[in-house]
Amino acid sequence: MANEYVVPRVPTVDRVAADERAAKFATRSIKTTAKAAGLKLVVSMIDLTTLEGQDTPGKVRMLCRKARRPINHDDCPTVGAVCVYPPMVPVAVEELKGTDINIAAVATYFPSGQATLEERVDEVRRTVELGADEIDMVISRGAFLAGEYGRIFDEVAAVKEACGKAHLKVILETGELKTYDNIRLASQIAIDAGADFIKTSTGKVAVNATMPITLVMLETIRDHFMKTGKMVGMKPAGGIRTAKQALRYLAMVKETLGDAWLSPDWFRFGASSLLNDVLMQIEKQRTGRYHSDRYLSIS
Amino acid sequence: MAKKAKRERLDIYKTFKLYIGGRFPRTESGRYLTETTHKGAFVANICRASRKDFRDAVVAARKAQSGWAGRTPFNRSQIFYRMGEMLESRRDGFERALQERAGYSEKKAVAEVDAAIDRLVWYGGWADKFIQVFGNTNPVASPHFNFTMPEPTGVVASLAPRSAPLLGLVTSMAPLIVSGNAVVCFVDHDHRSIAIDFAEVLHCSDLPGGVVNILTGHRDEVLGHVSGHRDVDGIAVFDAEGDERRSIGLEAADTVKRVHFYDTPDKADWSDSAAQSPYWILPFVEFKTAWHPM
């Protein structure tokens, strides 16, 4: 099978232009009502995440309660999803019963992805059975860098099949792919193989989501949509910690893909500390006074 | 004085900026105030800090505070002494500035710089002593060793004195930071540039960036944001009366901030011994009592 795989032809990426274009989104001035609306949209797009070795059921429960009611008044939406390791899925299922918050789980031997395909697919199947609505998989970066593109395609396709009704987000771990050309190619392969979302990073390596990397991936999504009419979602993850950064990402999505993608169905932030910063800004907008994270629950 | 030779070069003037987080940024607002000497001659355009500059300064202060409080008292003491050294080495500039800009006589300028240096060294001496003096062991009717000790309040906003451009600032700032607080000083008087000159002294005194932040501008413009900012733990207020005190108190009460109004000494004589006391450290410390089983 792998030998028959035809590597998709993707345009080369002009690194300088991508960096410059991405830097431009930092110059948009988003104020008053637009800012207030943007901040709430950001909250609704957050995949509130805890992926630590020290995660306990108690911590996941706390996270889920924060997801349901981020702040102590009603003028704030719930988050998009809660993202946890597979063993924590049953805890999240119990806590999020009766809400429309999705449960995302990282599977396929996250974060390294170093296991056989059978083991990885099996983990996905079991995680979906536990009740995960979304699966965040990692690709085998080693295989990609060795040029085994067909293997990546087969892997994603197999995991997609194992997902069944669950949505599949494919983590490219862009920090390890190094070049924008690699990122563009990996994005295209993941999309071709059936990814519902493409995602930048695990958050476990030195370089996580950056604006230019996200831009390259958004452009891949755009070009794919132009060609096939099929929408694919995007999830930058890792390193997005402030409301200001998040609003810049929204500006980038709007100007690259359009309003249709400005929805939690098509765009998510993988983050843990971002939520509190956004809540602080929401409170600033609401009360007119600067807020402190000491008034907010942790995580 | 010898006749000045014809100058062949352009003078380079200093740009007075704000002091936030150990850096000298311009105000984000892009606004400025024109400072003149007591005779009306142009001195410089000074940053007119906005509420966002204040916000940035609070972020910097919050970041710096725990590290500063975590230093040993003796180390804080050394840094105070270093501030004194740095001010001494630049005293000519300050004496000249006080005379040329603020209209001081030479004698008065020298006295103010002397007092400022001495005050820094004096408070430096208190760094490892005020805990001993104000802390206590308490006799209790149970088998516990019970003791009380002062700890810093946290991030304190200081609405600095409106007189004595150098000594007023030192007098208001030193007792706040000696205990481990971080401070944002808001300076609003006619000779704000001297406060920024002083920031340069702080900057080369081994004082960690963010422990002292200095903003220049109009106090009434930012007052609501200072007293309402939820990440500020205390407000030290100089030269405020009536309505101003009332509005600060009301806003601050909303977030249970510690507020202390200082009475301005007579004729603003900050060199008076009443303006220097270990009791000046007390308004912005919290007393913690621990019960240790014996």
CSV table of N, CA, C and O in Angstrom, one decimal, chain A residues 82-178:
chain,number,residue,atom,x,y,z
A,82,VAL,N,-13.3,19.6,26.9
A,82,VAL,CA,-12.3,19.4,27.9
A,82,VAL,C,-11.3,18.3,27.3
A,82,VAL,O,-11.8,17.3,26.7
A,83,CYS,N,-10.0,18.5,27.4
A,83,CYS,CA,-9.1,17.6,26.7
A,83,CYS,C,-8.2,16.9,27.8
A,83,CYS,O,-7.5,17.6,28.6
A,84,VAL,N,-8.3,15.6,27.8
A,84,VAL,CA,-7.6,14.8,28.9
A,84,VAL,C,-6.9,13.6,28.3
A,84,VAL,O,-7.2,13.2,27.1
A,85,TYR,N,-6.2,12.9,29.1
A,85,TYR,CA,-5.7,11.6,28.8
A,85,TYR,C,-6.8,10.5,28.8
A,85,TYR,O,-7.7,10.7,29.6
A,86,PRO,N,-6.7,9.4,28.0
A,86,PRO,CA,-7.8,8.4,28.0
A,86,PRO,C,-8.2,7.9,29.3
A,86,PRO,O,-9.5,7.8,29.5
A,87,PRO,N,-7.4,7.6,30.3
A,87,PRO,CA,-7.9,7.1,31.6
A,87,PRO,C,-8.8,8.1,32.3
A,87,PRO,O,-9.6,7.6,33.2
A,88,MET,N,-8.7,9.3,32.0
A,88,MET,CA,-9.5,10.3,32.7
A,88,MET,C,-10.9,10.6,32.0
A,88,MET,O,-11.7,11.3,32.4
A,89,VAL,N,-11.1,9.9,30.8
A,89,VAL,CA,-12.3,10.1,30.0
A,89,VAL,C,-13.6,9.8,30.9
A,89,VAL,O,-14.5,10.6,30.9
A,90,PRO,N,-13.6,8.7,31.6
A,90,PRO,CA,-14.8,8.4,32.3
A,90,PRO,C,-15.2,9.4,33.4
A,90,PRO,O,-16.3,9.7,33.6
A,91,VAL,N,-14.1,10.0,34.0
A,91,VAL,CA,-14.3,11.0,35.0
A,91,VAL,C,-15.0,12.2,34.3
A,91,VAL,O,-16.0,12.8,34.8
A,92,ALA,N,-14.5,12.6,33.1
A,92,ALA,CA,-15.0,13.8,32.4
A,92,ALA,C,-16.5,13.5,32.0
A,92,ALA,O,-17.3,14.3,32.0
A,93,VAL,N,-16.7,12.2,31.5
A,93,VAL,CA,-18.0,11.9,31.1
A,93,VAL,C,-19.1,12.1,32.2
A,93,VAL,O,-20.1,12.7,32.0
A,94,GLU,N,-18.7,11.7,33.4
A,94,GLU,CA,-19.6,11.8,34.5
A,94,GLU,C,-19.8,13.3,34.9
A,94,GLU,O,-20.9,13.7,35.1
A,95,GLU,N,-18.7,14.0,34.8
A,95,GLU,CA,-18.8,15.4,35.2
A,95,GLU,C,-19.6,16.3,34.2
A,95,GLU,O,-20.2,17.3,34.6
A,96,LEU,N,-19.5,15.9,33.0
A,96,LEU,CA,-20.0,16.8,31.9
A,96,LEU,C,-21.4,16.3,31.4
A,96,LEU,O,-21.9,16.8,30.4
A,97,LYS,N,-21.9,15.3,32.1
A,97,LYS,CA,-23.2,14.8,31.7
A,97,LYS,C,-24.2,15.9,31.6
A,97,LYS,O,-24.3,16.8,32.5
A,98,GLY,N,-25.1,15.9,30.6
A,98,GLY,CA,-26.1,17.0,30.5
A,98,GLY,C,-25.6,18.3,29.9
A,98,GLY,O,-26.4,19.3,29.9
A,99,THR,N,-24.4,18.4,29.5
A,99,THR,CA,-23.9,19.7,28.9
A,99,THR,C,-23.6,19.4,27.5
A,99,THR,O,-23.5,18.2,27.1
A,100,ASP,N,-23.3,20.4,26.7
A,100,ASP,CA,-22.9,20.1,25.3
A,100,ASP,C,-21.4,20.3,25.2
A,100,ASP,O,-20.9,20.6,24.1
A,101,ILE,N,-20.7,20.2,26.3
A,101,ILE,CA,-19.2,20.3,26.2
A,101,ILE,C,-18.7,19.0,25.7
A,101,ILE,O,-19.0,17.9,26.3
A,102,ASN,N,-17.9,19.0,24.7
A,102,ASN,CA,-17.3,17.7,24.2
A,102,ASN,C,-16.2,17.3,25.1
A,102,ASN,O,-15.5,18.0,25.8
A,103,ILE,N,-15.9,16.0,25.0
A,103,ILE,CA,-14.8,15.4,25.7
A,103,ILE,C,-13.7,15.0,24.6
A,103,ILE,O,-14.0,14.1,23.8
A,104,ALA,N,-12.6,15.6,24.7
A,104,ALA,CA,-11.5,15.3,23.8
A,104,ALA,C,-10.5,14.5,24.5
A,104,ALA,O,-10.2,14.8,25.7
A,105,ALA,N,-9.9,13.5,23.9
A,105,ALA,CA,-8.9,12.7,24.5
A,105,ALA,C,-7.7,12.5,23.6
A,105,ALA,O,-7.9,12.4,22.4
A,106,VAL,N,-6.5,12.6,24.1
A,106,VAL,CA,-5.4,12.4,23.3
A,106,VAL,C,-5.1,10.9,23.2
A,106,VAL,O,-5.2,10.2,24.3
A,107,ALA,N,-4.9,10.4,22.1
A,107,ALA,CA,-4.7,8.9,22.0
A,107,ALA,C,-3.6,8.7,21.0
A,107,ALA,O,-2.9,9.6,20.6
A,108,THR,N,-3.4,7.4,20.6
A,108,THR,CA,-2.3,7.0,19.7
A,108,THR,C,-0.9,7.3,20.4
A,108,THR,O,0.0,7.7,19.8
A,109,TYR,N,-0.9,6.9,21.7
A,109,TYR,CA,0.4,7.0,22.4
A,109,TYR,C,1.0,8.4,22.4
A,109,TYR,O,2.2,8.6,22.0
A,110,PHE,N,0.1,9.3,22.7
A,110,PHE,CA,0.5,10.7,22.9
A,110,PHE,C,1.5,10.8,24.0
A,110,PHE,O,1.4,10.1,25.0
A,111,PRO,N,2.5,11.7,24.0
A,111,PRO,CA,2.8,12.6,22.9
A,111,PRO,C,3.8,12.1,21.8
A,111,PRO,O,3.9,12.7,20.8
A,112,SER,N,4.5,11.0,22.1
A,112,SER,CA,5.5,10.6,21.1
A,112,SER,C,5.0,9.9,19.9
A,112,SER,O,5.5,10.0,18.8
A,113,GLY,N,3.9,9.1,20.1
A,113,GLY,CA,3.3,8.3,19.0
A,113,GLY,C,4.2,7.1,18.7
A,113,GLY,O,4.0,6.5,17.6
A,114,GLN,N,5.1,6.8,19.6
A,114,GLN,CA,6.1,5.7,19.3
A,114,GLN,C,5.5,4.4,19.8
A,114,GLN,O,5.7,4.0,20.9
A,115,ALA,N,4.7,3.8,18.9
A,115,ALA,CA,4.1,2.5,19.2
A,115,ALA,C,3.7,1.9,17.8
A,115,ALA,O,3.6,2.7,16.8
A,116,THR,N,3.3,0.7,17.8
A,116,THR,CA,2.9,0.1,16.5
A,116,THR,C,1.5,0.6,16.2
A,116,THR,O,0.8,1.1,17.1
A,117,LEU,N,1.2,0.6,14.9
A,117,LEU,CA,-0.1,1.1,14.5
A,117,LEU,C,-1.2,0.3,15.2
A,117,LEU,O,-2.2,0.9,15.6
A,118,GLU,N,-1.0,-1.0,15.3
A,118,GLU,CA,-2.1,-1.8,16.0
A,118,GLU,C,-2.4,-1.2,17.4
A,118,GLU,O,-3.5,-1.0,17.8
A,119,GLU,N,-1.3,-1.0,18.1
A,119,GLU,CA,-1.5,-0.5,19.5
A,119,GLU,C,-2.2,0.8,19.5
A,119,GLU,O,-3.0,1.1,20.4
A,120,ARG,N,-1.8,1.6,18.6
A,120,ARG,CA,-2.3,3.0,18.6
A,120,ARG,C,-3.8,3.0,18.2
A,120,ARG,O,-4.6,3.7,18.8
A,121,VAL,N,-4.1,2.2,17.2
A,121,VAL,CA,-5.5,2.2,16.7
A,121,VAL,C,-6.4,1.6,17.9
A,121,VAL,O,-7.5,2.0,18.1
A,122,ASP,N,-5.8,0.6,18.5
A,122,ASP,CA,-6.5,-0.1,19.6
A,122,ASP,C,-6.8,0.9,20.7
A,122,ASP,O,-7.9,1.0,21.3
A,123,GLU,N,-5.8,1.8,21.0
A,123,GLU,CA,-6.1,2.8,22.1
A,123,GLU,C,-7.2,3.7,21.7
A,123,GLU,O,-8.0,4.1,22.5
A,124,VAL,N,-7.2,4.1,20.4
A,124,VAL,CA,-8.3,5.0,19.9
A,124,VAL,C,-9.6,4.3,20.1
A,124,VAL,O,-10.6,5.0,20.6
A,125,ARG,N,-9.7,3.1,19.7
A,125,ARG,CA,-11.0,2.4,19.8
A,125,ARG,C,-11.5,2.3,21.2
A,125,ARG,O,-12.7,2.6,21.5
A,126,ARG,N,-10.6,2.0,22.1
A,126,ARG,CA,-10.9,1.9,23.5
A,126,ARG,C,-11.4,3.3,24.1
A,126,ARG,O,-12.3,3.4,24.9
A,127,THR,N,-10.6,4.3,23.7
A,127,THR,CA,-10.9,5.7,24.2
A,127,THR,C,-12.3,6.1,23.7
A,127,THR,O,-13.1,6.7,24.5
A,128,VAL,N,-12.6,5.8,22.5
A,128,VAL,CA,-14.0,6.2,22.0
A,128,VAL,C,-15.1,5.4,22.7
A,128,VAL,O,-16.1,6.0,23.1
A,129,GLU,N,-14.8,4.2,23.0
A,129,GLU,CA,-15.7,3.4,23.8
A,129,GLU,C,-16.0,3.9,25.2
A,129,GLU,O,-17.1,3.9,25.7
A,130,LEU,N,-14.9,4.5,25.7
A,130,LEU,CA,-15.1,5.2,27.1
A,130,LEU,C,-15.9,6.4,27.0
A,130,LEU,O,-16.4,6.9,28.1
A,131,GLY,N,-16.2,6.9,25.8
A,131,GLY,CA,-17.1,8.1,25.7
A,131,GLY,C,-16.4,9.4,25.2
A,131,GLY,O,-17.1,10.4,25.3
A,132,ALA,N,-15.3,9.3,24.6
A,132,ALA,CA,-14.7,10.5,24.0
A,132,ALA,C,-15.4,10.9,22.8
A,132,ALA,O,-15.7,10.1,21.9
A,133,ASP,N,-15.7,12.2,22.6
A,133,ASP,CA,-16.3,12.7,21.4
A,133,ASP,C,-15.3,13.1,20.4
A,133,ASP,O,-15.6,13.3,19.2
A,134,GLU,N,-14.1,13.4,20.8
A,134,GLU,CA,-13.1,13.9,19.9
A,134,GLU,C,-11.8,13.2,20.3
A,134,GLU,O,-11.4,13.0,21.4
A,135,ILE,N,-11.0,12.8,19.2
A,135,ILE,CA,-9.7,12.1,19.5
A,135,ILE,C,-8.6,13.0,18.9
A,135,ILE,O,-8.7,13.4,17.7
A,136,ASP,N,-7.7,13.3,19.7
A,136,ASP,CA,-6.5,14.1,19.2
A,136,ASP,C,-5.4,13.1,19.1
A,136,ASP,O,-4.8,12.5,20.0
A,137,MET,N,-5.0,12.8,17.8
A,137,MET,CA,-3.9,11.8,17.5
A,137,MET,C,-2.6,12.5,17.2
A,137,MET,O,-2.7,13.7,16.7
A,138,VAL,N,-1.5,11.8,17.4
A,138,VAL,CA,-0.3,12.4,16.9
A,138,VAL,C,0.2,11.6,15.7
A,138,VAL,O,0.0,10.4,15.7
A,139,ILE,N,0.8,12.2,14.8
A,139,ILE,CA,1.4,11.5,13.7
A,139,ILE,C,2.8,11.0,14.1
A,139,ILE,O,3.4,11.5,15.0
A,140,SER,N,3.3,10.1,13.3
A,140,SER,CA,4.7,9.6,13.6
A,140,SER,C,5.6,10.5,12.9
A,140,SER,O,5.9,10.5,11.7
A,141,ARG,N,6.2,11.5,13.7
A,141,ARG,CA,7.1,12.5,13.1
A,141,ARG,C,8.3,11.8,12.5
A,141,ARG,O,8.8,12.2,11.5
A,142,GLY,N,8.8,10.8,13.2
A,142,GLY,CA,10.0,10.0,12.7
A,142,GLY,C,9.7,9.5,11.3
A,142,GLY,O,10.6,9.7,10.4
A,143,ALA,N,8.5,8.9,11.1
A,143,ALA,CA,8.2,8.4,9.7
A,143,ALA,C,8.1,9.5,8.7
A,143,ALA,O,8.6,9.4,7.6
A,144,PHE,N,7.5,10.6,9.1
A,144,PHE,CA,7.4,11.7,8.2
A,144,PHE,C,8.8,12.3,7.8
A,144,PHE,O,9.0,12.5,6.6
A,145,LEU,N,9.6,12.4,8.8
A,145,LEU,CA,10.9,13.0,8.5
A,145,LEU,C,11.8,12.0,7.6
A,145,LEU,O,12.7,12.4,6.9
A,146,ALA,N,11.5,10.7,7.8
A,146,ALA,CA,12.2,9.7,7.0
A,146,ALA,C,11.6,9.6,5.6
A,146,ALA,O,12.0,8.8,4.8
A,147,GLY,N,10.6,10.4,5.3
A,147,GLY,CA,10.0,10.4,4.0
A,147,GLY,C,8.9,9.4,3.7
A,147,GLY,O,8.5,9.2,2.6
A,148,GLU,N,8.5,8.7,4.8
A,148,GLU,CA,7.5,7.7,4.6
A,148,GLU,C,6.1,8.3,4.7
A,148,GLU,O,5.3,8.1,5.6
A,149,TYR,N,5.8,9.1,3.7
A,149,TYR,CA,4.5,9.8,3.7
A,149,TYR,C,3.3,8.9,3.6
A,149,TYR,O,2.3,9.2,4.2
A,150,GLY,N,3.5,7.8,2.8
A,150,GLY,CA,2.4,6.9,2.7
A,150,GLY,C,2.0,6.3,4.0
A,150,GLY,O,0.8,6.1,4.3
A,151,ARG,N,3.0,6.1,4.9
A,151,ARG,CA,2.7,5.5,6.2
A,151,ARG,C,1.9,6.5,7.1
A,151,ARG,O,1.0,6.1,7.8
A,152,ILE,N,2.2,7.8,6.9
A,152,ILE,CA,1.4,8.8,7.7
A,152,ILE,C,0.0,8.7,7.2
A,152,ILE,O,-1.0,8.7,8.0
A,153,PHE,N,-0.2,8.7,5.9
A,153,PHE,CA,-1.6,8.7,5.3
A,153,PHE,C,-2.3,7.5,5.9
A,153,PHE,O,-3.5,7.6,6.3
A,154,ASP,N,-1.7,6.3,5.8
A,154,ASP,CA,-2.4,5.1,6.2
A,154,ASP,C,-2.7,5.1,7.7
A,154,ASP,O,-3.8,4.7,8.1
A,155,GLU,N,-1.8,5.7,8.5
A,155,GLU,CA,-2.0,5.8,9.9
A,155,GLU,C,-3.2,6.6,10.2
A,155,GLU,O,-4.1,6.2,11.0
A,156,VAL,N,-3.3,7.8,9.6
A,156,VAL,CA,-4.4,8.7,9.9
A,156,VAL,C,-5.7,8.1,9.4
A,156,VAL,O,-6.7,8.1,10.1
A,157,ALA,N,-5.6,7.5,8.3
A,157,ALA,CA,-6.9,6.8,7.7
A,157,ALA,C,-7.3,5.7,8.7
A,157,ALA,O,-8.5,5.6,8.9
A,158,ALA,N,-6.4,4.9,9.2
A,158,ALA,CA,-6.8,3.8,10.1
A,158,ALA,C,-7.4,4.4,11.4
A,158,ALA,O,-8.3,3.8,11.9
A,159,VAL,N,-6.8,5.4,11.9
A,159,VAL,CA,-7.3,6.0,13.2
A,159,VAL,C,-8.6,6.6,12.9
A,159,VAL,O,-9.6,6.5,13.7
A,160,LYS,N,-8.8,7.3,11.8
A,160,LYS,CA,-10.1,7.9,11.4
A,160,LYS,C,-11.2,6.8,11.4
A,160,LYS,O,-12.3,7.0,12.0
A,161,GLU,N,-10.8,5.7,10.9
A,161,GLU,CA,-11.8,4.6,10.8
A,161,GLU,C,-12.2,4.1,12.2
A,161,GLU,O,-13.3,3.9,12.6
A,162,ALA,N,-11.1,4.0,13.1
A,162,ALA,CA,-11.3,3.6,14.5
A,162,ALA,C,-12.1,4.6,15.3
A,162,ALA,O,-12.7,4.2,16.3
A,163,CYS,N,-12.1,5.8,14.8
A,163,CYS,CA,-12.8,6.9,15.6
A,163,CYS,C,-14.3,6.7,15.5
A,163,CYS,O,-15.1,7.1,16.4
A,164,GLY,N,-14.8,6.1,14.4
A,164,GLY,CA,-16.2,6.0,14.2
A,164,GLY,C,-16.8,7.4,14.2
A,164,GLY,O,-16.5,8.2,13.3
A,165,LYS,N,-17.8,7.6,15.1
A,165,LYS,CA,-18.5,8.9,15.1
A,165,LYS,C,-17.7,10.1,15.7
A,165,LYS,O,-18.0,11.2,15.5
A,166,ALA,N,-16.6,9.7,16.5
A,166,ALA,CA,-15.8,10.7,17.1
A,166,ALA,C,-15.1,11.5,16.1
A,166,ALA,O,-14.6,11.0,15.0
A,167,HIS,N,-14.9,12.8,16.4
A,167,HIS,CA,-14.1,13.7,15.5
A,167,HIS,C,-12.6,13.4,15.7
A,167,HIS,O,-12.2,13.2,16.8
A,168,LEU,N,-11.9,13.5,14.6
A,168,LEU,CA,-10.5,13.3,14.7
A,168,LEU,C,-9.7,14.6,14.5
A,168,LEU,O,-9.8,15.3,13.5
A,169,LYS,N,-8.8,14.8,15.4
A,169,LYS,CA,-7.9,16.0,15.3
A,169,LYS,C,-6.5,15.4,15.1
A,169,LYS,O,-6.1,14.5,15.9
A,170,VAL,N,-5.8,15.8,14.1
A,170,VAL,CA,-4.5,15.3,13.8
A,170,VAL,C,-3.4,16.3,14.3
A,170,VAL,O,-3.3,17.4,13.7
A,171,ILE,N,-2.6,15.8,15.2
A,171,ILE,CA,-1.5,16.7,15.7
A,171,ILE,C,-0.3,16.5,14.9
A,171,ILE,O,0.2,15.3,14.8
A,172,LEU,N,0.2,17.5,14.2
A,172,LEU,CA,1.4,17.4,13.3
A,172,LEU,C,2.7,17.5,14.1
A,172,LEU,O,3.7,17.2,13.6
A,173,GLU,N,2.6,18.1,15.3
A,173,GLU,CA,3.8,18.4,16.1
A,173,GLU,C,4.8,19.2,15.2
A,173,GLU,O,5.9,18.9,14.9
A,174,THR,N,4.3,20.4,14.9
A,174,THR,CA,5.0,21.3,13.9
A,174,THR,C,6.4,21.6,14.3
A,174,THR,O,7.3,21.9,13.5
A,175,GLY,N,6.6,21.7,15.6
A,175,GLY,CA,7.9,22.1,16.2
A,175,GLY,C,8.9,21.0,15.8
A,175,GLY,O,10.1,21.4,15.7
A,176,GLU,N,8.5,19.8,15.5
A,176,GLU,CA,9.5,18.8,15.1
A,176,GLU,C,9.6,18.6,13.6
A,176,GLU,O,10.4,17.9,13.1
A,177,LEU,N,8.6,19.2,12.9
A,177,LEU,CA,8.7,19.1,11.4
A,177,LEU,C,9.6,20.1,10.8
A,177,LEU,O,10.0,20.0,9.6
A,178,LYS,N,10.0,21.1,11.6
A,178,LYS,CA,11.0,22.1,11.3
A,178,LYS,C,10.6,23.1,10.2
A,178,LYS,O,10.6,24.3,10.4
